[in-house]
Structures are given as structure tokens and as C-alpha cells.
Coordinates of N, CA and C in Angstrom, one line a residue:
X979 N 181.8 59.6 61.9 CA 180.5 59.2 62.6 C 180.7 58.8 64.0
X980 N 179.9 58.8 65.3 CA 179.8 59.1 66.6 C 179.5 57.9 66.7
X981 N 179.9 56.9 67.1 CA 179.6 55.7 68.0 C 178.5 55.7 68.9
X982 N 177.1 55.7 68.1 CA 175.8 55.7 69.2 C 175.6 55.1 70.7
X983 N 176.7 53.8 70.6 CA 176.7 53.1 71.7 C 177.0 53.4 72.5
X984 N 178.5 54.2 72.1 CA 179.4 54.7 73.5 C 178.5 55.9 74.4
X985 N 177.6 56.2 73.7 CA 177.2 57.3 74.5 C 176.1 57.4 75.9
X986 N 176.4 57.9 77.0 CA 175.7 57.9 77.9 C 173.9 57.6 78.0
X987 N 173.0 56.8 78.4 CA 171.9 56.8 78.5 C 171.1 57.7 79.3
X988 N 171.7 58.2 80.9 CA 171.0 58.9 81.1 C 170.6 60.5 80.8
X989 N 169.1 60.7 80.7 CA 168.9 62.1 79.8 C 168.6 62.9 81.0
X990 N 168.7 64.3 80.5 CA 167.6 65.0 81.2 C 166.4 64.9 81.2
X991 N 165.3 65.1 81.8 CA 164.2 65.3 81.4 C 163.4 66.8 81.2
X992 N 163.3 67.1 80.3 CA 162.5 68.7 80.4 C 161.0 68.4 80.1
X993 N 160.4 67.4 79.7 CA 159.2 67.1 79.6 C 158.2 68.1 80.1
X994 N 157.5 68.4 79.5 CA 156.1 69.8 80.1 C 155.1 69.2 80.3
X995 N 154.5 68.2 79.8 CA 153.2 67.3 79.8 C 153.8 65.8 80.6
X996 N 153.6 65.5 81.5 CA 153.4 64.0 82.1 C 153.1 63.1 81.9
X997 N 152.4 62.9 80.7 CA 151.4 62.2 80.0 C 152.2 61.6 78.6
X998 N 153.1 62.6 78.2 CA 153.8 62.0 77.2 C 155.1 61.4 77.6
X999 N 155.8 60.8 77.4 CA 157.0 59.8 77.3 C 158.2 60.3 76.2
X1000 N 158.6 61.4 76.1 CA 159.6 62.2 74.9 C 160.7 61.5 74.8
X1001 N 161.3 60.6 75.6 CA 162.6 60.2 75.7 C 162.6 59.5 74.1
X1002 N 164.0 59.4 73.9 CA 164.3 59.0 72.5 C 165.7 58.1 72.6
X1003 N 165.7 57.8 71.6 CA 167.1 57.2 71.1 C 168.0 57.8 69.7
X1004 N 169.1 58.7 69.9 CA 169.6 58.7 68.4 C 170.7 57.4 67.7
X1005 N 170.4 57.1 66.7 CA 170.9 55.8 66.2 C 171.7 56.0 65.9
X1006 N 171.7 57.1 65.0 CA 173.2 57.4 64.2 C 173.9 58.8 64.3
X1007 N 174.7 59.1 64.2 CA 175.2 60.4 64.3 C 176.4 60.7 63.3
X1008 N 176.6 61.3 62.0 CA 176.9 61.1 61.3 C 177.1 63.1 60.7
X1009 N 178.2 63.8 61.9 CA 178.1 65.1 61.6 C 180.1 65.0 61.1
X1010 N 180.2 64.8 60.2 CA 181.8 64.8 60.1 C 182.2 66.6 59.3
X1011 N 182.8 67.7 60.3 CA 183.2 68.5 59.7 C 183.9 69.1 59.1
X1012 N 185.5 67.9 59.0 CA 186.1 67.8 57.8 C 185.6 67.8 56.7
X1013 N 185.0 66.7 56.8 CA 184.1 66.4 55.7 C 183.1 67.4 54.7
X1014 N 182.8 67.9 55.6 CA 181.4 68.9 55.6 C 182.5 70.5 54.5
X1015 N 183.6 70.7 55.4 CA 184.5 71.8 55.0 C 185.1 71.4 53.9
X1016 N 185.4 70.5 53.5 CA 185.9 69.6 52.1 C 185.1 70.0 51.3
X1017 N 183.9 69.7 51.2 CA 183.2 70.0 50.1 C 182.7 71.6 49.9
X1018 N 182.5 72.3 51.3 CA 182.6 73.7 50.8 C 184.0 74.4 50.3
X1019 N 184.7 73.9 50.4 CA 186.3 74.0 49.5 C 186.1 74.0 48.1
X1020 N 185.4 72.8 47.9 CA 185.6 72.1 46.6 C 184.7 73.2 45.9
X1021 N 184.0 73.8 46.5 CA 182.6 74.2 45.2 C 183.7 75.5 45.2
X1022 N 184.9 76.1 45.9 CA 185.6 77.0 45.5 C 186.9 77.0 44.7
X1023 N 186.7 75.8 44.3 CA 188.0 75.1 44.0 C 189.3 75.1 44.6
X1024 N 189.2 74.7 46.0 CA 190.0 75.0 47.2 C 190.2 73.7 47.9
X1025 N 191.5 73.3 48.5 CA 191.4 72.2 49.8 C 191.3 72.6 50.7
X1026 N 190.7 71.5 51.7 CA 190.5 72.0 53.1 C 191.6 72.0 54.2
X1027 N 191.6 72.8 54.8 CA 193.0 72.5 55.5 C 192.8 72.1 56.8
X1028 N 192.9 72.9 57.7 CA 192.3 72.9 59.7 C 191.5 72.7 59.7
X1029 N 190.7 72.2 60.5 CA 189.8 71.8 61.2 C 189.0 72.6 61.3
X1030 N 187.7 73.1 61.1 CA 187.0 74.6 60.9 C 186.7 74.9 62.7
X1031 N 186.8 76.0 62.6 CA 186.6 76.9 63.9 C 185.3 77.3 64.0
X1032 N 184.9 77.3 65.4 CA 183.3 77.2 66.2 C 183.2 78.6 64.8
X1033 N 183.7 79.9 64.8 CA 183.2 81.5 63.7 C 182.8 80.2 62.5
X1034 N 183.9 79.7 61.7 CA 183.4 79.1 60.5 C 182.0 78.1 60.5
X1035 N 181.9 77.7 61.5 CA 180.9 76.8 61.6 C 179.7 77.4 61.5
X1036 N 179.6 78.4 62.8 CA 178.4 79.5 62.6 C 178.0 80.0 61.4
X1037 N 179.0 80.6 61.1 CA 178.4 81.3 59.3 C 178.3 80.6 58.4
X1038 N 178.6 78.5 58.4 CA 178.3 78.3 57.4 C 176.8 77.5 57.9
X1039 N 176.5 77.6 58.9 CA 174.8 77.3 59.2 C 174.0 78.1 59.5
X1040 N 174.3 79.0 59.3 CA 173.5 80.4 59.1 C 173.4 80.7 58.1
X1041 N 174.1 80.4 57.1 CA 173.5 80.9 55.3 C 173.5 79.5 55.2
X1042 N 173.7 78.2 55.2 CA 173.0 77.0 55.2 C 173.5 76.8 53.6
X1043 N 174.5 76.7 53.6 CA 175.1 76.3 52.1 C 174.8 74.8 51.7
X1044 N 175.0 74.3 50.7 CA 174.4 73.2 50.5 C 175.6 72.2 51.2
X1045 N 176.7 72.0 51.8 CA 177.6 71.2 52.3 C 177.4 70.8 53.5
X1046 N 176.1 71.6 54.1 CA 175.9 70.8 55.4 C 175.0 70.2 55.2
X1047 N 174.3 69.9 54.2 CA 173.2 68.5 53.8 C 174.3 67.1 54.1
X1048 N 175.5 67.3 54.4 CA 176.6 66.1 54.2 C 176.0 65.7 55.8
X1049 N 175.9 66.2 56.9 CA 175.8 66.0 58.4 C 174.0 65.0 58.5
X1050 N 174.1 64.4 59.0 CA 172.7 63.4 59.0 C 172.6 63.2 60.4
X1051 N 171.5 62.8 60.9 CA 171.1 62.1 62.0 C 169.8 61.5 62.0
X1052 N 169.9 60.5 62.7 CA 168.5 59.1 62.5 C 168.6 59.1 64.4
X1053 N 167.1 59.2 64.6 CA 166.4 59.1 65.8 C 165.4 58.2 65.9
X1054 N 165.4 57.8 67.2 CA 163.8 57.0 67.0 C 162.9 57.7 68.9
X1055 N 161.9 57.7 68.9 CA 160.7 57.8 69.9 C 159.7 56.7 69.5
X1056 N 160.6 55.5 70.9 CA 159.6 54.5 70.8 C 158.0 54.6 71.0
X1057 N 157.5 56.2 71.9 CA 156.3 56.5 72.1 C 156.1 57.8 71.7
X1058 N 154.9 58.4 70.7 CA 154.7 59.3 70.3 C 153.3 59.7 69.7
X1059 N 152.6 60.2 70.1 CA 150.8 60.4 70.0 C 151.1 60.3 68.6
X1060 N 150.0 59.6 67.7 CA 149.9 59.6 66.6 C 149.8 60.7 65.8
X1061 N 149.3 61.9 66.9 CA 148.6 62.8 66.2 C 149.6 64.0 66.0
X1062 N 150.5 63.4 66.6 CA 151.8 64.7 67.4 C 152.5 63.5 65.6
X1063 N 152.9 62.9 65.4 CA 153.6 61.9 64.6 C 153.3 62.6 62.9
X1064 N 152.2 63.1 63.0 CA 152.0 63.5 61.9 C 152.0 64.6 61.2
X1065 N 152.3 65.9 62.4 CA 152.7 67.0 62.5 C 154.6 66.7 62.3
X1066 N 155.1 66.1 62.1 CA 156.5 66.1 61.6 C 156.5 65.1 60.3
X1067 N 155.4 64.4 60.3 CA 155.6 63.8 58.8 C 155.3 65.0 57.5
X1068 N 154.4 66.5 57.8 CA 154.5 67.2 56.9 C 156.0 67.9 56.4
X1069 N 157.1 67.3 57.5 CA 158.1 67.6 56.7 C 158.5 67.1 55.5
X1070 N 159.2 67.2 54.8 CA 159.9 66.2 53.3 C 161.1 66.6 53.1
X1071 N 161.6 67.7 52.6 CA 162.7 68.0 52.1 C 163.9 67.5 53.0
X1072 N 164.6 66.9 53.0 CA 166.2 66.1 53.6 C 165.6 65.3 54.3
X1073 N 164.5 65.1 55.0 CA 164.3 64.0 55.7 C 163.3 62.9 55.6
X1074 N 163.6 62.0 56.0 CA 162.3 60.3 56.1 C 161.7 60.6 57.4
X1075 N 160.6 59.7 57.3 CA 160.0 59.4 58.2 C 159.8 57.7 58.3
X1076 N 159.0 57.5 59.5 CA 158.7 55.7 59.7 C 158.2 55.7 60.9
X1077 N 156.6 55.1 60.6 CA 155.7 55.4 61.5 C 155.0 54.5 61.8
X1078 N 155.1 54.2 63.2 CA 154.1 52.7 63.8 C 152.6 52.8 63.1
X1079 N 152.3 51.3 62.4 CA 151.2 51.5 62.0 C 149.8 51.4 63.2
X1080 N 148.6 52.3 62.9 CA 147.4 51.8 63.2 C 146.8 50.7 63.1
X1081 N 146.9 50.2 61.7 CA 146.1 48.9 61.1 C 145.6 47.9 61.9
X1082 N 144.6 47.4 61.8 CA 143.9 46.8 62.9 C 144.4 45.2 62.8
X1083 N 144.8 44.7 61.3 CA 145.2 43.9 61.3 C 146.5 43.6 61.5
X1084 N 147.2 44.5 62.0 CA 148.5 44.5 61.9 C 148.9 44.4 63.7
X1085 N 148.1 45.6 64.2 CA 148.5 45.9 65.9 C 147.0 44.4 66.5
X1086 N 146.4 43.8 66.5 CA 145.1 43.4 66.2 C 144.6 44.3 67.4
X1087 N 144.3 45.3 67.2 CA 143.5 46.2 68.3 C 142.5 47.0 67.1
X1088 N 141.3 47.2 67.5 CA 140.0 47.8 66.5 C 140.5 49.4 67.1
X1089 N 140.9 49.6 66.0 CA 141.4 50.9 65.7 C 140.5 52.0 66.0
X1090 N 139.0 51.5 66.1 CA 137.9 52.5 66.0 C 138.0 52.8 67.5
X1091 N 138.9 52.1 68.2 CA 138.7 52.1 70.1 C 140.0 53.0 70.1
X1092 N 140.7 53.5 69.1 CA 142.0 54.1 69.5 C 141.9 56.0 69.3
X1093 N 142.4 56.5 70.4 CA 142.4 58.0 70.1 C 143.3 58.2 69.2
X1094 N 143.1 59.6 68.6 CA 144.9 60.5 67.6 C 145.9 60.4 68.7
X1095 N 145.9 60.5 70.0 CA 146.4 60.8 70.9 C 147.1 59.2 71.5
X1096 N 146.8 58.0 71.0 CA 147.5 57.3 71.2 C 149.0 56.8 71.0
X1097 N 149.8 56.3 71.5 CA 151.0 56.8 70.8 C 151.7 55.3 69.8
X1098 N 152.7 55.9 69.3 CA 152.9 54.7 68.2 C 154.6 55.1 68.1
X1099 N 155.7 54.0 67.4 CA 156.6 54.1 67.5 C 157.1 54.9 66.4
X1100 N 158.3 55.8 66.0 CA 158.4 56.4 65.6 C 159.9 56.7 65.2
X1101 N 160.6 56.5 64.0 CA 162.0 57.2 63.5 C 161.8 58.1 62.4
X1102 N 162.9 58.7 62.5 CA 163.4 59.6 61.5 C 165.0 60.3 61.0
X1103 N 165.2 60.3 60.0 CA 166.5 60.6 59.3 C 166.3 61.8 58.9
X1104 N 167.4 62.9 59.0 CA 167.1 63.9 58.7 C 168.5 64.5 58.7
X1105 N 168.9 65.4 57.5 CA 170.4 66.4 57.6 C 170.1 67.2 58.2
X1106 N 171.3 68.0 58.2 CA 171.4 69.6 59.0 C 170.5 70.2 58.5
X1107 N 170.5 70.9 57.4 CA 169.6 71.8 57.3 C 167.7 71.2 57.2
X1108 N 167.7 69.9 57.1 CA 166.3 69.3 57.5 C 166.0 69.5 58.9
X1109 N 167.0 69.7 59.8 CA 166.7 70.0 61.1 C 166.4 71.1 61.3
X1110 N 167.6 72.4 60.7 CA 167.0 73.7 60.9 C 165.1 73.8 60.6
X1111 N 165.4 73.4 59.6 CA 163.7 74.2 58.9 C 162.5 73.3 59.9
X1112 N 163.1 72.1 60.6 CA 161.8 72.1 60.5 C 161.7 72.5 62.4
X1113 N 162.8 72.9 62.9 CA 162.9 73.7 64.2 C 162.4 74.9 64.0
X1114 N 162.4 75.4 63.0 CA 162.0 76.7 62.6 C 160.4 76.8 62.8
X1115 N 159.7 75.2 62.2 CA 158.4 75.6 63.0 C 158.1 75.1 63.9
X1116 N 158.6 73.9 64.5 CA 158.3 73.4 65.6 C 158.9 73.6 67.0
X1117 N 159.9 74.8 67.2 CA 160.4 75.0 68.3 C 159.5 76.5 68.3
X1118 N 158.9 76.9 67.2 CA 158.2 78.3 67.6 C 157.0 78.3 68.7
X1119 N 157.0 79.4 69.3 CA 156.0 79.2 70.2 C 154.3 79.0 70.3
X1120 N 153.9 79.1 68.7 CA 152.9 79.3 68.1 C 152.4 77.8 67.8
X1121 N 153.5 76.7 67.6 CA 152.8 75.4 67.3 C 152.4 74.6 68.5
X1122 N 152.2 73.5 68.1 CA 151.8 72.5 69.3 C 152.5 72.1 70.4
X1123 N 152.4 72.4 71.6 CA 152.5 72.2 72.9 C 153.8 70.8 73.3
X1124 N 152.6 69.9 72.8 CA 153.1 68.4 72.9 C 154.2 67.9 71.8
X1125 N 153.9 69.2 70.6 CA 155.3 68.8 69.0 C 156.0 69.4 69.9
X1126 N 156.2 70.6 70.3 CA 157.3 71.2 70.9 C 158.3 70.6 71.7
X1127 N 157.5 69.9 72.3 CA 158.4 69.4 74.0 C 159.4 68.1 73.3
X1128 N 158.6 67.3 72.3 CA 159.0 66.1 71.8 C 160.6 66.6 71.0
X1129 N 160.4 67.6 70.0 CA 161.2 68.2 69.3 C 162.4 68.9 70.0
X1130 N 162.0 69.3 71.4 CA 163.5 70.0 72.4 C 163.6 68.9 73.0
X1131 N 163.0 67.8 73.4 CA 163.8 66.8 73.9 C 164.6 66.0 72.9
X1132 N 164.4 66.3 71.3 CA 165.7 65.8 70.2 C 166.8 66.8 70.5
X1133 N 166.5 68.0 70.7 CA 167.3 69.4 71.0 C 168.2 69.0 72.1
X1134 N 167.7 68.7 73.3 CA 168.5 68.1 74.4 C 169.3 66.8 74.5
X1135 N 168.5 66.0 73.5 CA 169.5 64.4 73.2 C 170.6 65.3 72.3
X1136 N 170.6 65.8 71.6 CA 171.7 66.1 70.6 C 172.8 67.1 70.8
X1137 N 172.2 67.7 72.1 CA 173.7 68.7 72.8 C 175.0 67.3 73.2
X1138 N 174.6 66.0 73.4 CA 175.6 65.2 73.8 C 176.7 64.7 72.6
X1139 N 176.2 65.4 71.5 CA 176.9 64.8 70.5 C 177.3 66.1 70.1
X1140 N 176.8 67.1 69.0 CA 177.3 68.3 69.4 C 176.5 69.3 69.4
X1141 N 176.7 69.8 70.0 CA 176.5 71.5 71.0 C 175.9 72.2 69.5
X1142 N 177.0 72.6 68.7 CA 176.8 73.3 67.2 C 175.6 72.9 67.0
X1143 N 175.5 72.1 66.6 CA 174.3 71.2 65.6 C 172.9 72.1 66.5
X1144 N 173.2 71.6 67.8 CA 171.9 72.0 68.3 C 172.1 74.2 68.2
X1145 N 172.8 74.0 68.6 CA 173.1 76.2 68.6 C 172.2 76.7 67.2
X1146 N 172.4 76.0 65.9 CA 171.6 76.6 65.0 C 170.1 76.1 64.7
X1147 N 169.9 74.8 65.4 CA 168.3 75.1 65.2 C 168.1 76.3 66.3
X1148 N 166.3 76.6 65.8 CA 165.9 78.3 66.5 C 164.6 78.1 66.2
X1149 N 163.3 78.7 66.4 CA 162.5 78.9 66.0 C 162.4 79.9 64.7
X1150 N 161.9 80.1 63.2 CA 161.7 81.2 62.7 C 162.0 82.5 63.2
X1151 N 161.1 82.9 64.2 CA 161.2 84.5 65.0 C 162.7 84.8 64.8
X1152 N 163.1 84.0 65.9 CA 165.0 84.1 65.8 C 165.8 84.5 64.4
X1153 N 165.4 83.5 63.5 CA 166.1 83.8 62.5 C 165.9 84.7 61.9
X1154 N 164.6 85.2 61.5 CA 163.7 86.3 61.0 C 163.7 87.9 61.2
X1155 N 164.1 87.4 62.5 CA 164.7 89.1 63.2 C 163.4 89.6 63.7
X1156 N 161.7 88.6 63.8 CA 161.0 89.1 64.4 C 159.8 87.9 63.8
X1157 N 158.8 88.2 64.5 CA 157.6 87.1 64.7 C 157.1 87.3 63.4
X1158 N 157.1 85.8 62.7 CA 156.5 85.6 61.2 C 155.2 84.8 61.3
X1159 N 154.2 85.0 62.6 CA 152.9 84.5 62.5 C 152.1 85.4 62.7
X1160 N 151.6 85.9 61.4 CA 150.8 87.1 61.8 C 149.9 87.0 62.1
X1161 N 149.0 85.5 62.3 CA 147.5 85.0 63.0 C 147.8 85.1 64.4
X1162 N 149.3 85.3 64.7 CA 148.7 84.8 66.1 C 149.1 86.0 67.4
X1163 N 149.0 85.8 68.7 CA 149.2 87.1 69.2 C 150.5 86.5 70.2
X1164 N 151.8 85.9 69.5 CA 152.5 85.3 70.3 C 154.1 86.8 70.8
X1165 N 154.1 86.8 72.0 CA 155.1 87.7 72.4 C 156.4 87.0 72.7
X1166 N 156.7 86.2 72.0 CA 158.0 85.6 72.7 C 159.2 86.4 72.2
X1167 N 159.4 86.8 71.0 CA 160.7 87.2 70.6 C 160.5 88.8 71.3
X1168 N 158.9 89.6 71.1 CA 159.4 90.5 71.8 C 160.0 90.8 73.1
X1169 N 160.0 89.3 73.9 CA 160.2 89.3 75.3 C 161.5 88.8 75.5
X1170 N 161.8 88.2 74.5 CA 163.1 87.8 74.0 C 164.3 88.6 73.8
X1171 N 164.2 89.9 73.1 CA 164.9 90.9 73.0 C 164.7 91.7 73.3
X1172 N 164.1 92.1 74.6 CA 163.5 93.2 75.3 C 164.8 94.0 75.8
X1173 N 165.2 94.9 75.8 CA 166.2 95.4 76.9 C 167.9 94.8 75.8
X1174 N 167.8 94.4 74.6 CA 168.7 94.0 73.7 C 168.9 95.5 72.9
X1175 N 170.1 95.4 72.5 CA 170.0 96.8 72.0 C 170.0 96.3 70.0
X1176 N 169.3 97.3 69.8 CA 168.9 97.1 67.8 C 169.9 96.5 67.7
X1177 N 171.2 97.4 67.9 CA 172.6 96.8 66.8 C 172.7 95.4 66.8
X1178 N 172.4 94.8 67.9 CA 172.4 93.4 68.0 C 171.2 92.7 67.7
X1179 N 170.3 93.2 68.0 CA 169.1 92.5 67.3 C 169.6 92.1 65.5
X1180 N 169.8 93.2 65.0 CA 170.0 93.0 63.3 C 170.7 92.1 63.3
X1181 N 172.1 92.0 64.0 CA 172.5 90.5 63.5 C 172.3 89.4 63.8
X1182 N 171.9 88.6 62.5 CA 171.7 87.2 62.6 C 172.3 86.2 64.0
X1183 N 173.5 86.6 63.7 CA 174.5 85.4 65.0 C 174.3 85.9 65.7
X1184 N 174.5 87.1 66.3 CA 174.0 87.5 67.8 C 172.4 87.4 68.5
X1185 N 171.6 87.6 67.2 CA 170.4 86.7 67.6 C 170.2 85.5 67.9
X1186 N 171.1 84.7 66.9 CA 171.0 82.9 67.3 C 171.5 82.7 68.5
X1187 N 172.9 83.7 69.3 CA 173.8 83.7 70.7 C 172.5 83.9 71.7
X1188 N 171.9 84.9 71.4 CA 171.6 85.5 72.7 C 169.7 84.3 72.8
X1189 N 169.3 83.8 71.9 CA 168.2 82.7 72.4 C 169.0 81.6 72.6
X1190 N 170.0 81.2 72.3 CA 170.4 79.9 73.2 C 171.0 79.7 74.2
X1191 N 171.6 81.0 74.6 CA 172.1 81.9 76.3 C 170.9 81.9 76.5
X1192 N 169.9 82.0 76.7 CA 168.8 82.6 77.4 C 167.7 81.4 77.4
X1193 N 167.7 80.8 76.7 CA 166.5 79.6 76.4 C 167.0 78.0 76.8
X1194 N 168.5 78.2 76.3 CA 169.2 77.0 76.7 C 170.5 76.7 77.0
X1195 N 170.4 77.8 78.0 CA 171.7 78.1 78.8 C 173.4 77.7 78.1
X1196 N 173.1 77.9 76.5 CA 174.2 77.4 75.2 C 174.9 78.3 75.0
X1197 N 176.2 78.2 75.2 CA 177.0 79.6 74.9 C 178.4 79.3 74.3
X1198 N 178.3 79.2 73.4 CA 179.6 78.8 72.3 C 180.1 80.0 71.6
X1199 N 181.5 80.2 72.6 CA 182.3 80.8 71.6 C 183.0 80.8 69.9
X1200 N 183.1 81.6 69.7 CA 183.4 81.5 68.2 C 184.8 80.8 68.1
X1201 N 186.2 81.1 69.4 CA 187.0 80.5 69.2 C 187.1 79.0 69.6
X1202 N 187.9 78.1 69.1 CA 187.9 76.4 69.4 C 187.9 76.3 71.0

């Protein structure tokens, strides 16, 4: 586990709206991938040996085996629109939530004076693959504006701890090999792989390479 403390405070800012305050804090960081490789060993009835290599890491978060449920991380967003707050509490599966209350008796402010849009404090716990899925809808181009920005500024807190972690969240499209909102008229992955040739489009990894080369300047080779 990553000593939260030791790590540098100042962020980037990529913020899109001025109005919101995305900065965050991650509490804990808890990606061990010894650990993580141990237990994909075990379910083969295998020890682990070296250290897994950036190839192994890829393929084993791309088919999302159950041994990276072992990798966790807890964040907090001391400010976050209530209404934005509740669009990530429809997640469940690997992760918690913990959400500043409204209650009139509690904040003593008459609630009835307060917008959705006001903001309230905000953590959450979540494993690897709780991260994938729910980047899958909240980094897509199709959701909310204000979830988005909040959610790449966790994207950008967590390149400082590691790089991997952040390389396999994606939006759906990415992973999908093409846009899975059929309500909506969003062009991003076509613009995304424009001038990409098929052979590479079909593969998964070279899909996940070439949006985080291009979207967030991420480029991790496969060797250490």
C-alpha cells in the first residue's frame, strides 16, 4: 500500500466548468501487484514468481479476472454538486459510497433554499474493476458534463500513484470496439479511430493504447 502522505499535493487542473471545485484527495492506495499476481497463480495452482510485467498487467485488466478486485482505492471530493453525487452513487458492485447530508437538521440550513447543484462532501471506496465499469459510463462522452470532469480529475489524481490503473479505465466505446449509445448521436470513437487501420481497431489493447495516447497523452509500454 502507497503512503498517501508522501505524495505530492500539487495537481493539475483540467477542470471544464469554473464553477465546480474537482480537486480531491486519495486516502488510500492499496494496488499491491504481487499480491494481485499471487492470487491469479493460486486459482492455477501456481506460485508467483517476478514481479508481473506492464504485457501481464494489460491482459490481466482487460479480461478483468476476479484478482484484481484485490487493488482498492478510497477518495474523498470535499465539494461536489449533490446532484453530480448521485449519479455515482448508482454505482454498487465493488464500491461504497458516503455522502454529505442535506438534512436541515443536521447542516441547519432549510433545505427548501438549497439547489441539486449545491455541493456537499463526498468519499468513496472502490476496487479495480469497480473503477473500470463505472469509467465505462462516466468517462463516455454521452454522460454528464460536470460527472465527467469530476471523474477525469480521479483519472488525473491517480496517474501519480499508477499510470496502469489509470491506462485501463476507458469509456465503454473503447472497450466495445464502437459506440454502445444508440439514443445518442455522439461521434467520438468515430473520430477517435479515424485514419486507424481495422487490424488495430479489433484489438482490444491497441484500442485501450491508442485512446490514452491521444486523450491522455499515456503511453505505456508493455516492457518494464
Amino acid at each position: 500500500m502507497i503512503d498517501v502522505e508522501s505524495k505530492p499535493k500539487e495537481k493539475v487542473d483540467k477542470r471544464y466548468d469554473k464553477r465546480y471545485d474537482t480537486k480531491l484527495e486519495v486516502t488510500r492506495f492499496d494496488v499491491d501487484w504481487m499480491r494481485i499476481k499471487s492470487a491469479c497463480m493460486t486459482t492455477i495452482s501456481k506460485q508467483a514468481g517476478d514481479m508481473p510485467s506492464n504485457a501481464w498487467k494489460k491482459k490481466l485488466l482487460i479480461c478483468r479476472h476476479s484478482p484484481i478486485r484485490r487493488g482498492t482505492v478510497s477518495w474523498k471530493w470535499e465539494t461536489i454538486p449533490y446532484a453530480i453525487s448521485t449519479h455515482f452513487a448508482r454505482h454498487h458492485e465493488g464500491c461504497e459510497k458516503f455522502i454529505g447530508t442535506e438534512r436541515s437538521d443536521r447542516t441547519k440550513v432549510d433545505r427548501e433554499t438549497r439547489s441539486q447543484m449545491n455541493c456537499v462532501p463526498m468519499e468513496m471506496d472502490a476496487n479495480l474493476q469497480a473503477l473500470m465499469n463505472i469509467s465505462e459510463k462516466r468517462l463516455c462522452m454521452c454522460a454528464d458534463q460536470v460527472t465527467r470532469q469530476y471523474w477525469e480529475a480521479l483519472m488525473e489524481e491517480l496517474r501519480e500513484y499508477d499510470e496502469m490503473v489509470v491506462w485501463s479505465n476507458v469509456p465503454q466505446c473503447v472497450r466495445c470496439g464502437g459506440c454502445v449509445e444508440p439514443f445518442g448521436q455522439c461521434k467520438f470513437y468515430e473520430n477517435l479511430m479515424k485514419d486507424v487501420p481495422l487490424e488495430d481497431q479489433m484489438n482490444v489493447k491497441k484500442r485501450y493504447d491508442i485512446y490514452n495516447k491521444k486523450v491522455r497523452d499515456l503511453v505505456l509500454k508493455d516492457e518494464d
